[in-house]
């Protein structure tokens, strides 16, 4: 797996841990949450790039001393000035009063990590690894090396589940902004009425002004997942942000965020049909990366499977497992409608279920009949099958035997995404008695 800064979040309040953890993970960080009692010993802290902890955790576990040069951010209920002064005196990088806005939290973490970049070159982590030896992936790695050091906006196109978010992280990690915030916005998940305020903030009055995620990403990267779902009026404001210079960004010490956007749809075609801002489409398409579907680079699936299996074995605390020959044949033969996301789900499940030293094809539970759907175009004498054609064919063929949860898992998408696509394609679930047995 590619590198994300690894944070320790130590707080006894379960709700606070959950809320803060979600914010940090959406901001592009790997988070390990712990109560005060379970904070690792001094040797265990070496696994983390920064520590966020309550004052109780700082005192009881002597974190001010044990963190060493590692940034320590103190999180406390309310704004106790004496606690803040004491924390800073003892070496804390920052002090935040809870509850804290997402932008403020991510900016504090980004600033603390950015301070590390001046210590020594060997303390910097390597960039994200993009797995695959196919010609498409070799070319993609070369393009990443070219564009990452620049500040140009990037558009990543590809089907759902191909790893567009992973590629966005790779570009950020290989850029000069890699110690600054990486802020993620899922444009398809936020209601149209709220998305403008989330991105650009609100200003009812000086006392009630709210910072937007674009400001929180200043100096770093603003990652817009499924940018094609943005309303047209918000697209116009995004175009203004792309044209902004450092002097116009609002603070002398920051610069406008770099924009990395993704879309599973062709933005040029959307612009031609009036659903996307034409100038914004042109700007984003100036630096465009196409991430191929996994079925178009089948040999990469084996490399990815070995890579993912190693990661899940480490995560589960298991010795490294092997992939059997029949499992590898099954991986190569499958059409992968859910792309890398589906492969990841199947490998993780197999790693959990495996009690021996080797994963075989039965543990992967690949539906080999589903591979036939990928040959629809040949059977019908047409050209390459589109993602929507594949979705329609797969759902139509399997919906009487599978539950909605099972369908979503096979397609490598969430149940919510499955429902949304059904509505968009006028394919509501029909009640039927022909339904396969549910999994226990």
Short mmCIF file of C-alpha atoms in Angstrom, two decimals:
data_model
loop_
_atom_site.label_atom_id
_atom_site.label_comp_id
_atom_site.label_asym_id
_atom_site.label_seq_id
_atom_site.Cartn_x
_atom_site.Cartn_y
_atom_site.Cartn_z
CA UNK A 1 0.00 0.00 0.00
CA UNK A 2 1.16 3.52 -0.64
CA UNK A 3 2.24 5.73 2.18
CA UNK A 4 -0.14 7.96 4.10
CA UNK A 5 1.09 9.79 7.20
CA UNK A 6 0.20 7.58 10.17
CA UNK A 7 -1.36 9.34 13.16
CA UNK A 8 -1.99 8.13 16.71
CA UNK A 9 -5.24 9.51 18.15
CA UNK A 10 -5.35 9.04 21.93
CA UNK A 11 -8.55 10.11 23.70
CA UNK A 12 -10.86 8.40 26.20
CA UNK A 13 -14.07 9.83 24.70
CA UNK A 14 -15.27 7.25 22.17
CA UNK A 15 -17.49 9.74 20.30
CA UNK A 16 -14.65 12.23 19.99
CA UNK A 17 -12.31 9.52 18.73
CA UNK A 18 -14.82 8.44 16.11
CA UNK A 19 -15.56 11.99 14.92
CA UNK A 20 -11.92 13.07 14.79
CA UNK A 21 -10.88 9.80 13.16
CA UNK A 22 -13.36 10.25 10.30
CA UNK A 23 -12.14 13.83 9.66
CA UNK A 24 -8.50 12.76 9.63
CA UNK A 25 -9.06 9.73 7.39
CA UNK A 26 -11.01 11.84 4.90
CA UNK A 27 -8.10 14.26 5.02
CA UNK A 28 -5.77 11.57 3.68
CA UNK A 29 -4.25 10.25 6.91
CA UNK A 30 -4.00 6.74 8.30
CA UNK A 31 -5.34 6.79 11.87
CA UNK A 32 -4.90 4.45 14.83
CA UNK A 33 -7.34 5.35 17.62
CA UNK A 34 -6.64 4.44 21.22
CA UNK A 35 -7.85 5.23 24.71
CA UNK A 36 -5.36 6.66 27.19
CA UNK A 37 -4.62 3.30 28.82
CA UNK A 38 -3.76 1.60 25.51
CA UNK A 39 -1.29 4.21 24.22
CA UNK A 40 1.73 2.23 22.98
CA UNK A 41 5.03 2.34 24.82
CA UNK A 42 7.94 4.43 23.66
CA UNK A 43 9.09 1.88 21.11
CA UNK A 44 5.58 1.61 19.65
CA UNK A 45 5.38 5.36 19.05
CA UNK A 46 8.00 4.93 16.33
CA UNK A 47 5.25 3.64 14.03
CA UNK A 48 3.56 7.06 13.97
CA UNK A 49 4.35 10.32 12.18
CA UNK A 50 2.41 12.48 14.66
CA UNK A 51 0.39 12.09 17.86
CA UNK A 52 -2.93 13.75 18.73
CA UNK A 53 -3.86 13.29 22.40
CA UNK A 54 -6.02 14.58 25.22
CA UNK A 55 -4.30 16.41 28.12
CA UNK A 56 -4.96 13.32 30.26
CA UNK A 57 -3.06 11.13 27.78
CA UNK A 58 -0.20 13.65 27.65
CA UNK A 59 0.14 13.69 31.45
CA UNK A 60 -0.41 10.02 32.25
CA UNK A 61 1.75 8.64 29.43
CA UNK A 62 4.39 11.39 29.53
CA UNK A 63 3.88 12.02 25.82
CA UNK A 64 5.66 15.39 25.79
CA UNK A 65 8.92 13.57 26.46
CA UNK A 66 8.24 10.29 24.68
CA UNK A 67 7.19 11.87 21.38
CA UNK A 68 10.69 13.30 20.89
CA UNK A 69 10.80 15.17 17.57
CA UNK A 70 7.47 13.69 16.56
CA UNK A 71 4.71 16.39 16.46
CA UNK A 72 2.32 16.31 19.42
CA UNK A 73 -1.04 18.06 19.11
CA UNK A 74 -3.07 18.39 22.31
CA UNK A 75 -6.88 18.08 22.02
CA UNK A 76 -8.91 19.31 24.98
CA UNK A 77 -12.54 20.01 25.77
CA UNK A 78 -13.05 23.78 25.95
CA UNK A 79 -10.29 26.36 25.72
CA UNK A 80 -8.17 26.19 28.87
CA UNK A 81 -5.41 28.78 28.33
CA UNK A 82 -3.27 27.39 31.16
CA UNK A 83 -3.37 23.93 29.63
CA UNK A 84 -2.45 25.40 26.26
CA UNK A 85 0.54 27.31 27.65
CA UNK A 86 1.74 24.29 29.62
CA UNK A 87 1.41 22.01 26.58
CA UNK A 88 3.40 24.35 24.35
CA UNK A 89 6.06 24.78 27.03
CA UNK A 90 6.46 21.01 27.20
CA UNK A 91 7.02 20.78 23.46
CA UNK A 92 3.57 20.33 21.90
CA UNK A 93 3.36 21.48 18.29
CA UNK A 94 -0.20 22.80 18.71
CA UNK A 95 -3.20 22.93 21.04
CA UNK A 96 -6.80 22.65 19.80
CA UNK A 97 -10.01 23.14 21.75
CA UNK A 98 -12.75 20.58 21.12
CA UNK A 99 -15.07 20.54 19.30
CA UNK A 100 -12.85 21.60 16.40
CA UNK A 101 -13.76 22.35 12.77
CA UNK A 102 -12.48 19.88 10.19
CA UNK A 103 -10.50 22.54 8.36
CA UNK A 104 -8.78 23.74 11.53
CA UNK A 105 -7.85 20.20 12.56
CA UNK A 106 -6.46 19.24 9.16
CA UNK A 107 -4.54 22.51 8.87
CA UNK A 108 -2.96 21.95 12.29
CA UNK A 109 -1.88 18.41 11.41
CA UNK A 110 -0.59 19.48 8.00
CA UNK A 111 1.42 22.35 9.50
CA UNK A 112 2.90 20.09 12.19
CA UNK A 113 3.99 17.51 9.62
CA UNK A 114 5.30 20.20 7.27
CA UNK A 115 7.66 21.35 10.05
CA UNK A 116 9.33 17.93 9.88
CA UNK A 117 10.41 18.47 6.29
CA UNK A 118 13.17 20.80 7.43
CA UNK A 119 14.82 18.20 9.68
CA UNK A 120 16.52 15.82 7.25
CA UNK A 121 15.85 14.28 3.87
CA UNK A 122 15.84 10.72 5.20
CA UNK A 123 12.91 11.56 7.49
CA UNK A 124 10.69 12.12 4.47
CA UNK A 125 8.59 9.17 3.44
CA UNK A 126 8.70 7.70 -0.08
CA UNK A 127 5.91 8.52 -2.56
CA UNK A 128 2.98 6.23 -3.19
CA UNK A 129 3.77 3.09 -5.16
CA UNK A 130 1.60 2.57 -8.26
CA UNK A 131 1.39 -1.20 -8.75
CA UNK A 132 1.43 -2.86 -12.19
CA UNK A 133 3.94 -3.74 -14.92
CA UNK A 134 1.57 -3.37 -17.88
CA UNK A 135 2.52 -0.79 -20.50
CA UNK A 136 -0.40 1.40 -19.38
CA UNK A 137 0.86 1.51 -15.78
CA UNK A 138 4.50 2.06 -16.81
CA UNK A 139 3.38 5.06 -18.86
CA UNK A 140 1.19 6.27 -16.01
CA UNK A 141 4.12 6.21 -13.55
CA UNK A 142 6.18 8.26 -16.01
CA UNK A 143 3.40 10.83 -16.30
CA UNK A 144 3.10 11.04 -12.49
CA UNK A 145 6.83 11.73 -12.23
CA UNK A 146 6.44 14.56 -14.76
CA UNK A 147 3.38 16.31 -13.35
CA UNK A 148 3.70 15.76 -9.60
CA UNK A 149 6.34 18.49 -8.93
CA UNK A 150 4.17 21.09 -10.71
CA UNK A 151 1.15 22.97 -9.35
CA UNK A 152 -1.06 22.27 -12.37
CA UNK A 153 -4.58 20.97 -11.88
CA UNK A 154 -4.99 17.28 -12.74
CA UNK A 155 -8.01 15.37 -14.01
CA UNK A 156 -8.06 11.59 -13.41
CA UNK A 157 -10.65 9.67 -15.44
CA UNK A 158 -11.54 6.02 -15.04
CA UNK A 159 -14.29 3.62 -14.07
CA UNK A 160 -15.49 3.27 -10.49
CA UNK A 161 -13.13 1.18 -8.39
CA UNK A 162 -10.04 1.61 -10.59
CA UNK A 163 -8.16 3.48 -7.85
CA UNK A 164 -8.56 7.13 -8.86
CA UNK A 165 -8.35 8.24 -5.22
CA UNK A 166 -5.18 6.20 -4.79
CA UNK A 167 -3.64 7.88 -7.84
CA UNK A 168 -4.56 11.31 -6.45
CA UNK A 169 -2.73 10.44 -3.22
CA UNK A 170 0.26 9.29 -5.28
CA UNK A 171 0.48 12.64 -7.08
CA UNK A 172 0.21 14.55 -3.80
CA UNK A 173 2.83 12.35 -2.11
CA UNK A 174 5.30 12.91 -4.95
CA UNK A 175 4.68 16.67 -5.03
CA UNK A 176 6.39 19.53 -3.21
CA UNK A 177 3.16 19.87 -1.19
CA UNK A 178 3.38 16.40 0.35
CA UNK A 179 3.64 17.68 3.94
CA UNK A 180 0.68 20.05 3.52
CA UNK A 181 -3.01 19.07 3.86
CA UNK A 182 -4.68 16.70 1.41
CA UNK A 183 -8.40 17.48 1.67
CA UNK A 184 -10.93 15.08 0.12
CA UNK A 185 -14.38 16.17 -1.07
CA UNK A 186 -16.80 13.58 -2.44
CA UNK A 187 -18.82 15.77 -4.77
CA UNK A 188 -21.45 13.07 -5.31
CA UNK A 189 -22.11 12.55 -1.60
CA UNK A 190 -22.81 16.16 -0.53
CA UNK A 191 -26.28 17.60 -1.35
CA UNK A 192 -26.30 20.37 -3.97
CA UNK A 193 -27.68 22.84 -1.41
CA UNK A 194 -24.66 22.31 0.88
CA UNK A 195 -21.72 21.75 -1.45
CA UNK A 196 -20.91 25.43 -2.10
CA UNK A 197 -20.78 26.23 1.62
CA UNK A 198 -18.69 23.12 2.31
CA UNK A 199 -16.16 24.08 -0.34
CA UNK A 200 -16.01 27.85 -0.01
CA UNK A 201 -17.41 28.55 3.46
CA UNK A 202 -20.14 30.88 4.66
CA UNK A 203 -20.04 34.40 6.02
CA UNK A 204 -23.24 35.38 7.80
CA UNK A 205 -21.35 37.89 9.91
CA UNK A 206 -17.74 38.33 11.13
CA UNK A 207 -18.68 36.39 14.27
CA UNK A 208 -20.25 33.45 12.45
CA UNK A 209 -17.94 33.10 9.44
CA UNK A 210 -17.19 29.50 8.52
CA UNK A 211 -14.06 28.38 6.72
CA UNK A 212 -14.52 26.17 3.67
CA UNK A 213 -12.51 23.12 2.68
CA UNK A 214 -10.80 25.05 -0.13
CA UNK A 215 -9.28 27.38 2.49
CA UNK A 216 -8.35 24.42 4.69
CA UNK A 217 -6.42 22.96 1.74
CA UNK A 218 -4.40 26.15 1.14
CA UNK A 219 -0.80 25.25 0.39
CA UNK A 220 -1.81 21.62 -0.11
CA UNK A 221 -4.14 19.65 -2.37
CA UNK A 222 -7.91 19.80 -2.77
CA UNK A 223 -9.10 16.45 -4.09
CA UNK A 224 -12.53 16.63 -5.76
CA UNK A 225 -13.86 13.10 -6.23
CA UNK A 226 -16.48 12.90 -9.02
CA UNK A 227 -16.17 16.58 -9.96
CA UNK A 228 -18.74 16.06 -12.72
CA UNK A 229 -21.46 15.96 -10.04
CA UNK A 230 -20.87 19.59 -8.96
CA UNK A 231 -23.70 22.05 -9.74
CA UNK A 232 -22.87 24.53 -12.51
CA UNK A 233 -22.75 27.55 -10.18
CA UNK A 234 -20.20 25.80 -7.97
CA UNK A 235 -18.18 24.86 -11.06
CA UNK A 236 -17.91 28.59 -11.87
CA UNK A 237 -16.46 29.32 -8.41
CA UNK A 238 -14.04 26.42 -8.82
CA UNK A 239 -12.82 27.94 -12.09
CA UNK A 240 -12.15 31.20 -10.21
CA UNK A 241 -10.17 29.26 -7.62
CA UNK A 242 -8.07 27.65 -10.37
CA UNK A 243 -7.23 31.12 -11.72
CA UNK A 244 -6.27 32.44 -8.28
CA UNK A 245 -2.66 33.52 -7.70
CA UNK A 246 -0.77 33.16 -4.37
CA UNK A 247 -1.15 36.89 -3.71
CA UNK A 248 -4.94 36.56 -3.98
CA UNK A 249 -5.22 33.53 -1.68
CA UNK A 250 -5.87 35.61 1.42
CA UNK A 251 -2.68 35.03 3.42
CA UNK A 252 0.89 35.81 2.59
CA UNK A 253 2.15 32.49 3.94
CA UNK A 254 -0.18 30.24 1.95
CA UNK A 255 -0.99 29.52 -1.67
CA UNK A 256 -4.20 28.35 -3.34
CA UNK A 257 -4.71 24.59 -3.16
CA UNK A 258 -3.72 22.41 -6.06
CA UNK A 259 -6.82 20.84 -7.61
CA UNK A 260 -6.89 17.12 -8.36
CA UNK A 261 -10.26 16.02 -9.73
CA UNK A 262 -11.67 12.66 -10.74
CA UNK A 263 -14.60 11.59 -12.84
CA UNK A 264 -15.91 8.28 -14.16
CA UNK A 265 -17.63 10.23 -16.94
CA UNK A 266 -16.11 12.15 -19.85
CA UNK A 267 -16.17 15.84 -18.88
CA UNK A 268 -15.80 17.01 -22.48
CA UNK A 269 -18.96 15.14 -23.44
CA UNK A 270 -20.77 16.52 -20.40
CA UNK A 271 -19.70 20.06 -21.40
CA UNK A 272 -20.96 19.54 -24.95
CA UNK A 273 -24.36 18.56 -23.54
CA UNK A 274 -24.44 21.60 -21.24
CA UNK A 275 -23.99 19.67 -17.97
CA UNK A 276 -20.47 20.91 -17.23
CA UNK A 277 -18.74 24.29 -17.44
CA UNK A 278 -16.88 24.36 -20.77
CA UNK A 279 -13.96 26.50 -19.56
CA UNK A 280 -13.54 24.37 -16.45
CA UNK A 281 -13.53 21.24 -18.61
CA UNK A 282 -10.77 22.73 -20.75
CA UNK A 283 -8.69 23.71 -17.73
CA UNK A 284 -8.96 20.29 -16.11
CA UNK A 285 -8.28 18.45 -19.37
CA UNK A 286 -4.96 20.28 -19.82
CA UNK A 287 -3.38 17.65 -17.56
CA UNK A 288 -5.44 14.50 -17.86
CA UNK A 289 -4.68 10.96 -16.74
CA UNK A 290 -6.69 7.94 -17.84
CA UNK A 291 -6.70 5.04 -15.38
CA UNK A 292 -7.46 1.81 -17.26
CA UNK A 293 -9.96 -0.74 -16.02
CA UNK A 294 -8.50 -3.85 -14.40
CA UNK A 295 -9.98 -6.09 -17.14
CA UNK A 296 -7.80 -4.20 -19.65
CA UNK A 297 -4.60 -5.10 -17.75
CA UNK A 298 -5.29 -8.60 -16.46
CA UNK A 299 -1.67 -9.42 -15.63
CA UNK A 300 -1.57 -6.49 -13.23
CA UNK A 301 -4.32 -8.20 -11.25
CA UNK A 302 -1.84 -10.85 -10.07
CA UNK A 303 0.69 -8.23 -8.94
CA UNK A 304 -2.04 -6.31 -7.18
CA UNK A 305 -3.34 -9.47 -5.50
CA UNK A 306 0.11 -10.28 -4.04
CA UNK A 307 0.56 -6.66 -2.93
CA UNK A 308 -2.87 -6.50 -1.28
CA UNK A 309 -2.43 -9.88 0.38
CA UNK A 310 0.82 -8.75 1.99
CA UNK A 311 -0.86 -5.62 3.31
CA UNK A 312 -3.84 -7.50 4.75
CA UNK A 313 -1.60 -10.13 6.36
CA UNK A 314 0.30 -7.36 8.16
CA UNK A 315 -2.97 -5.73 9.16
CA UNK A 316 -4.36 -9.02 10.54
CA UNK A 317 -1.09 -10.02 12.23
CA UNK A 318 -0.82 -13.18 10.10
CA UNK A 319 2.28 -14.70 8.50
CA UNK A 320 2.53 -13.98 4.79
CA UNK A 321 0.11 -16.21 2.88
CA UNK A 322 0.55 -17.62 -0.64
CA UNK A 323 -1.86 -17.51 -3.57
CA UNK A 324 -2.36 -20.94 -5.17
CA UNK A 325 -2.05 -21.60 -8.90
CA UNK A 326 -5.79 -22.20 -9.31
CA UNK A 327 -6.53 -18.93 -7.47
CA UNK A 328 -4.18 -17.03 -9.79
CA UNK A 329 -5.88 -18.59 -12.84
CA UNK A 330 -9.26 -17.52 -11.43
CA UNK A 331 -7.99 -13.96 -10.87
CA UNK A 332 -6.68 -13.73 -14.44
CA UNK A 333 -9.87 -15.17 -15.97
CA UNK A 334 -12.30 -12.92 -14.10
CA UNK A 335 -13.65 -9.75 -15.73
CA UNK A 336 -13.48 -7.58 -12.54
CA UNK A 337 -16.58 -5.38 -12.91
CA UNK A 338 -15.67 -3.67 -9.62
CA UNK A 339 -12.04 -3.24 -10.66
CA UNK A 340 -9.33 -2.90 -7.98
CA UNK A 341 -11.88 -2.24 -5.24
CA UNK A 342 -13.53 -5.61 -5.87
CA UNK A 343 -10.15 -7.37 -5.93
CA UNK A 344 -9.22 -5.74 -2.63
CA UNK A 345 -12.49 -6.84 -1.02
CA UNK A 346 -12.05 -10.46 -2.15
CA UNK A 347 -8.41 -10.67 -1.08
CA UNK A 348 -9.16 -9.23 2.35
CA UNK A 349 -12.01 -11.69 2.90
CA UNK A 350 -9.83 -14.60 1.78
CA UNK A 351 -7.02 -13.51 4.14
CA UNK A 352 -9.49 -13.45 7.03
CA UNK A 353 -10.94 -16.88 6.23
CA UNK A 354 -7.65 -18.66 5.46
CA UNK A 355 -6.50 -20.94 8.31
CA UNK A 356 -3.58 -22.48 6.42
CA UNK A 357 -0.67 -21.08 4.44
CA UNK A 358 -2.28 -20.77 1.02
CA UNK A 359 -5.34 -19.09 -0.47
CA UNK A 360 -7.11 -21.19 -3.08
CA UNK A 361 -9.79 -20.29 -5.62
CA UNK A 362 -12.68 -21.39 -3.39
CA UNK A 363 -11.65 -18.87 -0.70
CA UNK A 364 -11.77 -16.05 -3.25
CA UNK A 365 -15.37 -16.98 -4.10
CA UNK A 366 -15.06 -15.48 -7.57
CA UNK A 367 -18.22 -15.82 -9.65
CA UNK A 368 -16.63 -17.26 -12.79
CA UNK A 369 -19.91 -17.07 -14.69
CA UNK A 370 -19.75 -13.29 -14.30
CA UNK A 371 -16.75 -13.24 -16.61
CA UNK A 372 -19.03 -14.13 -19.46
CA UNK A 373 -20.83 -10.81 -19.14
CA UNK A 374 -17.61 -9.11 -20.19
CA UNK A 375 -17.95 -10.81 -23.59
CA UNK A 376 -21.34 -9.23 -24.30
CA UNK A 377 -19.99 -6.96 -27.00
CA UNK A 378 -18.45 -9.89 -28.89
CA UNK A 379 -21.62 -11.94 -28.57
CA UNK A 380 -23.73 -9.09 -29.89
CA UNK A 381 -21.25 -8.02 -32.56
CA UNK A 382 -20.74 -4.60 -31.00
CA UNK A 383 -17.76 -2.56 -29.89
CA UNK A 384 -16.27 -2.41 -26.38
CA UNK A 385 -18.92 -2.59 -23.69
CA UNK A 386 -19.36 0.58 -21.59
CA UNK A 387 -19.46 0.63 -17.80
CA UNK A 388 -23.20 1.38 -17.81
CA UNK A 389 -23.88 -1.43 -20.33
CA UNK A 390 -21.89 -3.80 -18.15
CA UNK A 391 -23.75 -2.67 -15.02
CA UNK A 392 -27.15 -3.17 -16.67
CA UNK A 393 -26.22 -6.60 -17.98
CA UNK A 394 -24.68 -7.80 -14.73
CA UNK A 395 -27.54 -6.60 -12.51
CA UNK A 396 -30.19 -7.97 -14.87
CA UNK A 397 -28.47 -11.37 -14.95
CA UNK A 398 -27.85 -11.73 -11.20
CA UNK A 399 -30.45 -9.70 -9.30
CA UNK A 400 -32.82 -12.65 -8.87
CA UNK A 401 -30.11 -14.76 -7.22
CA UNK A 402 -28.27 -12.14 -5.14
CA UNK A 403 -29.26 -9.68 -2.45
CA UNK A 404 -28.54 -5.98 -2.96
CA UNK A 405 -25.59 -6.24 -0.56
CA UNK A 406 -24.15 -9.17 -2.50
CA UNK A 407 -24.68 -7.40 -5.84
CA UNK A 408 -22.89 -4.30 -4.55
CA UNK A 409 -19.97 -6.38 -3.26
CA UNK A 410 -19.62 -8.23 -6.58
CA UNK A 411 -19.63 -4.92 -8.46
CA UNK A 412 -17.16 -3.38 -6.00
CA UNK A 413 -19.47 -0.49 -5.03
CA UNK A 414 -21.50 0.48 -1.98
CA UNK A 415 -25.20 -0.31 -1.57
CA UNK A 416 -25.90 3.41 -1.81
CA UNK A 417 -24.06 3.61 -5.15
CA UNK A 418 -25.97 0.57 -6.40
CA UNK A 419 -29.29 2.22 -5.47
CA UNK A 420 -28.27 5.53 -7.08
CA UNK A 421 -27.27 3.83 -10.33
CA UNK A 422 -30.51 1.87 -10.38
CA UNK A 423 -32.45 5.13 -10.11
CA UNK A 424 -30.34 6.89 -12.77
CA UNK A 425 -30.73 3.98 -15.21
CA UNK A 426 -34.42 3.39 -14.37
CA UNK A 427 -33.72 -0.08 -12.98
CA UNK A 428 -35.57 -0.16 -9.64
CA UNK A 429 -35.35 -3.40 -7.70
CA UNK A 430 -38.36 -5.57 -8.48
CA UNK A 431 -39.76 -7.90 -5.87
CA UNK A 432 -39.17 -11.54 -6.71
CA UNK A 433 -39.37 -14.92 -5.03
CA UNK A 434 -36.42 -16.24 -7.03
CA UNK A 435 -33.73 -15.22 -4.62
CA UNK A 436 -30.70 -17.25 -3.62
CA UNK A 437 -30.00 -18.11 0.00
CA UNK A 438 -28.63 -15.28 2.09
CA UNK A 439 -25.20 -15.67 3.58
CA UNK A 440 -25.16 -16.60 7.24
#
